[in-house]
Amino acid sequence: MTLEGKVKVSLRLLKNLGSLTGVAKLTRMHNALSVAVGLEKIGVIEFLEEPKSLKEVADFIGDVKRLDLLEAMFEALVEEKVLKKVDGRYTVNVSQLEKLKAMRRTNPYFKEYEVFTAGFEGVMNEVMIDVLRGRDFDFVSPEVATILYFQTSSKIYALGRELLLELGGGKGLKGKKILDLGCGFGTEPITILKYLDFDCHLICADFFPNVVDECMHTTI
């Protein structure tokens, strides 16, 4: 399919979803579900069947050093109605959580990003605990594997990158030397190389040595 065809398909998708605002809302709902699934995996959702204070939740998780992050996470879930907050105490909104779980099974947008939700369900819940406990997080596997798979498997994500290059006059970069700061795990560099038919000199750099290592070993 040509880029023009992809754009038309994308516009039809956006129209069916309602609007860009609708897409943003779906994104927030999906992110809320992913976090909730992670919390459910470590027992926090069940713990919140009865109202609990933030400190009680922190004590339940154990050794929480980043209470600010826990509060920010909970407030985001309150905003998406996954949690309720009354007098400073949080409890799970079962009906909203079940609604999001149903959307996970049936909604095309949720299905497209299932790998992200599955990542929280499978491994990212452990990362969540480590971060709350103050671990110095540095993008190591399985976190790298989860995010890399999400970026490389999502058709919407790939189309977005290609559209940004097209709208930004990317074809004018052919034959040029390009510095990709914050190259990540290799997804963006691969997109650039393919978009320019490998007619460029691409230099990749990132803040984390192991991320650069992943990028260097990504197969094109």
CSV table of C-alpha atoms in Angstrom, one decimal:
chain,number,residue,atom,x,y,z
A,1,MET,CA,0.0,0.0,0.0
A,2,THR,CA,1.3,3.5,-0.9
A,3,LEU,CA,1.8,6.1,1.8
A,4,GLU,CA,-1.2,8.0,0.3
A,5,GLY,CA,-3.3,4.8,0.7
A,6,LYS,CA,-2.1,4.4,4.3
A,7,VAL,CA,-3.1,8.0,5.1
A,8,LYS,CA,-6.6,7.5,3.7
A,9,VAL,CA,-7.0,4.3,5.8
A,10,SER,CA,-5.8,6.2,8.9
A,11,LEU,CA,-8.2,9.0,8.3
A,12,ARG,CA,-11.1,6.6,7.9
A,13,LEU,CA,-10.0,4.9,11.1
A,14,LEU,CA,-9.9,8.3,13.0
A,15,LYS,CA,-13.3,9.2,11.6
A,16,ASN,CA,-14.7,5.9,12.8
A,17,LEU,CA,-13.2,6.5,16.2
A,18,GLY,CA,-14.9,9.8,16.3
A,19,SER,CA,-12.0,12.3,16.4
A,20,LEU,CA,-8.5,12.9,17.6
A,21,THR,CA,-9.9,13.7,21.0
A,22,GLY,CA,-11.6,10.3,20.9
A,23,VAL,CA,-8.2,8.6,20.1
A,24,ALA,CA,-6.6,10.5,23.0
A,25,LYS,CA,-9.3,9.3,25.3
A,26,LEU,CA,-8.9,5.7,24.1
A,27,THR,CA,-5.2,6.0,24.7
A,28,ARG,CA,-5.7,7.2,28.3
A,29,MET,CA,-8.2,4.4,28.9
A,30,HIS,CA,-5.8,1.8,27.5
A,31,ASN,CA,-2.9,3.1,29.6
A,32,ALA,CA,-5.1,3.0,32.7
A,33,LEU,CA,-6.0,-0.6,31.9
A,34,SER,CA,-2.4,-1.6,31.5
A,35,VAL,CA,-1.4,-0.1,34.8
A,36,ALA,CA,-4.5,-1.6,36.5
A,37,VAL,CA,-3.6,-5.0,35.1
A,38,GLY,CA,-0.1,-4.7,36.5
A,39,LEU,CA,-1.5,-3.7,39.9
A,40,GLU,CA,-3.9,-6.5,39.8
A,41,LYS,CA,-1.1,-8.9,39.1
A,42,ILE,CA,0.7,-7.9,42.4
A,43,GLY,CA,-2.5,-8.0,44.4
A,44,VAL,CA,-3.1,-4.3,44.8
A,45,ILE,CA,-6.5,-4.2,43.0
A,46,GLU,CA,-7.8,-7.0,45.3
A,47,PHE,CA,-6.4,-5.1,48.3
A,48,LEU,CA,-8.4,-2.0,47.2
A,49,GLU,CA,-11.7,-3.8,47.3
A,50,GLU,CA,-12.0,-1.9,50.6
A,51,PRO,CA,-10.9,1.8,50.9
A,52,LYS,CA,-7.3,2.2,51.7
A,53,SER,CA,-5.0,5.1,52.3
A,54,LEU,CA,-1.9,5.6,50.2
A,55,LYS,CA,0.3,4.6,53.2
A,56,GLU,CA,-1.7,1.4,53.7
A,57,VAL,CA,-1.1,0.5,50.0
A,58,ALA,CA,2.6,1.4,50.3
A,59,ASP,CA,2.9,-0.9,53.4
A,60,PHE,CA,1.1,-3.7,51.5
A,61,ILE,CA,3.6,-3.4,48.6
A,62,GLY,CA,6.5,-3.1,51.1
A,63,ASP,CA,9.6,-1.0,51.1
A,64,VAL,CA,8.1,1.8,48.9
A,65,LYS,CA,10.5,4.7,48.7
A,66,ARG,CA,8.7,6.6,45.8
A,67,LEU,CA,5.4,7.5,47.5
A,68,ASP,CA,5.1,10.4,45.0
A,69,LEU,CA,5.1,8.0,42.1
A,70,LEU,CA,2.5,5.7,43.7
A,71,GLU,CA,0.3,8.7,44.4
A,72,ALA,CA,0.7,10.0,40.8
A,73,MET,CA,-0.2,6.5,39.5
A,74,PHE,CA,-3.3,6.4,41.7
A,75,GLU,CA,-4.4,9.9,40.8
A,76,ALA,CA,-4.2,9.0,37.1
A,77,LEU,CA,-6.4,6.0,37.7
A,78,VAL,CA,-8.9,8.1,39.6
A,79,GLU,CA,-9.0,10.5,36.7
A,80,GLU,CA,-9.9,7.5,34.4
A,81,LYS,CA,-12.4,6.3,37.0
A,82,VAL,CA,-10.6,3.0,37.5
A,83,LEU,CA,-10.2,4.0,41.2
A,84,LYS,CA,-12.4,6.0,43.4
A,85,LYS,CA,-11.0,8.4,46.0
A,86,VAL,CA,-13.1,9.5,49.0
A,87,ASP,CA,-11.6,11.4,52.0
A,88,GLY,CA,-8.0,10.5,50.9
A,89,ARG,CA,-8.7,6.8,50.6
A,90,TYR,CA,-8.7,4.8,47.4
A,91,THR,CA,-10.9,1.9,46.3
A,92,VAL,CA,-11.3,0.0,43.0
A,93,ASN,CA,-14.2,0.9,40.7
A,94,VAL,CA,-15.1,-2.6,39.7
A,95,SER,CA,-17.6,-1.7,37.0
A,96,GLN,CA,-15.1,0.6,35.2
A,97,LEU,CA,-12.3,-1.9,35.4
A,98,GLU,CA,-14.5,-4.7,34.0
A,99,LYS,CA,-15.6,-2.3,31.2
A,100,LEU,CA,-11.9,-1.7,30.2
A,101,LYS,CA,-11.2,-5.5,30.4
A,102,ALA,CA,-14.1,-6.1,28.0
A,103,MET,CA,-12.7,-3.4,25.6
A,104,ARG,CA,-9.4,-5.3,25.8
A,105,ARG,CA,-11.1,-8.3,24.2
A,106,THR,CA,-13.3,-6.4,21.7
A,107,ASN,CA,-12.0,-2.9,20.9
A,108,PRO,CA,-9.8,-2.7,17.8
A,109,TYR,CA,-7.6,0.0,19.3
A,110,PHE,CA,-7.0,-2.0,22.5
A,111,LYS,CA,-6.3,-5.1,20.4
A,112,GLU,CA,-3.6,-3.2,18.4
A,113,TYR,CA,-1.8,-2.3,21.6
A,114,GLU,CA,-2.4,-5.7,23.4
A,115,VAL,CA,1.3,-6.3,23.6
A,116,PHE,CA,1.7,-3.3,25.8
A,117,THR,CA,-1.1,-4.5,28.2
A,118,ALA,CA,0.4,-8.0,28.1
A,119,GLY,CA,3.8,-6.5,29.0
A,120,PHE,CA,2.4,-5.1,32.2
A,121,GLU,CA,0.6,-8.3,32.9
A,122,GLY,CA,3.7,-10.4,32.3
A,123,VAL,CA,6.8,-8.5,33.4
A,124,MET,CA,6.3,-4.8,33.8
A,125,ASN,CA,4.4,-5.3,37.1
A,126,GLU,CA,7.7,-6.5,38.6
A,127,VAL,CA,9.4,-3.4,37.2
A,128,MET,CA,6.7,-1.2,38.7
A,129,ILE,CA,7.5,-2.6,42.1
A,130,ASP,CA,11.2,-2.2,41.7
A,131,VAL,CA,10.7,1.5,40.6
A,132,LEU,CA,8.4,2.2,43.6
A,133,ARG,CA,11.1,0.7,45.8
A,134,GLY,CA,13.7,3.1,44.5
A,135,ARG,CA,15.5,0.9,42.0
A,136,ASP,CA,17.8,2.7,39.6
A,137,PHE,CA,16.0,1.8,36.4
A,138,ASP,CA,18.2,1.6,33.4
A,139,PHE,CA,16.3,0.0,30.5
A,140,VAL,CA,17.4,-3.6,30.9
A,141,SER,CA,15.7,-6.7,29.6
A,142,PRO,CA,12.9,-7.8,29.9
A,143,GLU,CA,11.8,-4.2,29.8
A,144,VAL,CA,13.8,-3.6,26.6
A,145,ALA,CA,12.2,-6.7,25.0
A,146,THR,CA,8.7,-5.6,25.9
A,147,ILE,CA,9.0,-2.0,24.6
A,148,LEU,CA,11.0,-3.1,21.5
A,149,TYR,CA,8.4,-5.7,20.6
A,150,PHE,CA,5.6,-3.1,21.1
A,151,GLN,CA,7.3,-0.6,18.9
A,152,THR,CA,8.1,-3.0,16.1
A,153,SER,CA,4.8,-4.9,16.1
A,154,SER,CA,2.3,-2.0,16.1
A,155,LYS,CA,1.1,-1.0,12.6
A,156,ILE,CA,-0.2,2.3,14.0
A,157,TYR,CA,3.1,3.1,15.6
A,158,ALA,CA,5.0,2.4,12.4
A,159,LEU,CA,2.6,4.4,10.3
A,160,GLY,CA,2.9,7.4,12.6
A,161,ARG,CA,6.7,7.4,12.2
A,162,GLU,CA,6.4,7.2,8.4
A,163,LEU,CA,3.9,10.0,8.3
A,164,LEU,CA,6.1,12.2,10.4
A,165,LEU,CA,9.0,11.7,8.0
A,166,GLU,CA,6.8,12.4,5.0
A,167,LEU,CA,5.2,15.5,6.5
A,168,GLY,CA,8.6,16.8,7.6
A,169,GLY,CA,10.1,16.6,4.1
A,170,GLY,CA,12.1,13.5,5.0
A,171,LYS,CA,12.9,12.6,1.4
A,172,GLY,CA,15.2,15.6,1.4
A,173,LEU,CA,17.5,13.8,3.7
A,174,LYS,CA,18.6,11.3,1.0
A,175,GLY,CA,22.4,11.2,0.7
A,176,LYS,CA,22.8,13.3,3.9
A,177,LYS,CA,24.5,12.6,7.2
A,178,ILE,CA,21.9,12.2,9.9
A,179,LEU,CA,22.4,12.2,13.7
A,180,ASP,CA,19.7,10.4,15.6
A,181,LEU,CA,19.9,11.5,19.2
A,182,GLY,CA,17.9,9.2,21.5
A,183,CYS,CA,17.8,6.4,18.9
A,184,GLY,CA,16.2,4.0,21.3
A,185,PHE,CA,16.2,0.3,20.5
A,186,GLY,CA,16.6,0.7,16.7
A,187,THR,CA,13.0,1.1,15.6
A,188,GLU,CA,13.3,4.7,14.5
A,189,PRO,CA,16.7,4.2,12.8
A,190,ILE,CA,15.3,1.3,10.8
A,191,THR,CA,12.3,3.4,9.7
A,192,ILE,CA,14.6,6.2,8.6
A,193,LEU,CA,16.9,3.8,6.6
A,194,LYS,CA,14.0,2.1,4.9
A,195,TYR,CA,12.2,5.4,4.2
A,196,LEU,CA,15.4,6.7,2.5
A,197,ASP,CA,16.2,3.5,0.7
A,198,PHE,CA,19.3,3.2,2.8
A,199,ASP,CA,20.7,6.3,1.0
A,200,CYS,CA,22.1,8.1,4.0
A,201,HIS,CA,24.8,8.0,6.6
A,202,LEU,CA,23.0,7.5,9.9
A,203,ILE,CA,24.7,8.0,13.2
A,204,CYS,CA,22.8,6.7,16.3
A,205,ALA,CA,23.3,7.8,19.9
A,206,ASP,CA,21.4,7.3,23.1
A,207,PHE,CA,21.9,8.0,26.8
A,208,PHE,CA,22.0,4.3,27.8
A,209,PRO,CA,24.9,2.1,26.6
A,210,ASN,CA,22.8,-1.1,26.7
A,211,VAL,CA,20.0,0.6,24.6
A,212,VAL,CA,22.6,1.5,22.0
A,213,ASP,CA,23.8,-2.1,22.1
A,214,GLU,CA,20.3,-3.3,21.4
A,215,CYS,CA,20.1,-0.9,18.5
A,216,MET,CA,23.4,-2.1,17.1
A,217,HIS,CA,22.2,-5.7,17.1
A,218,THR,CA,18.7,-5.0,15.6
A,219,THR,CA,18.3,-7.0,12.4
A,220,ILE,CA,17.0,-5.0,9.4
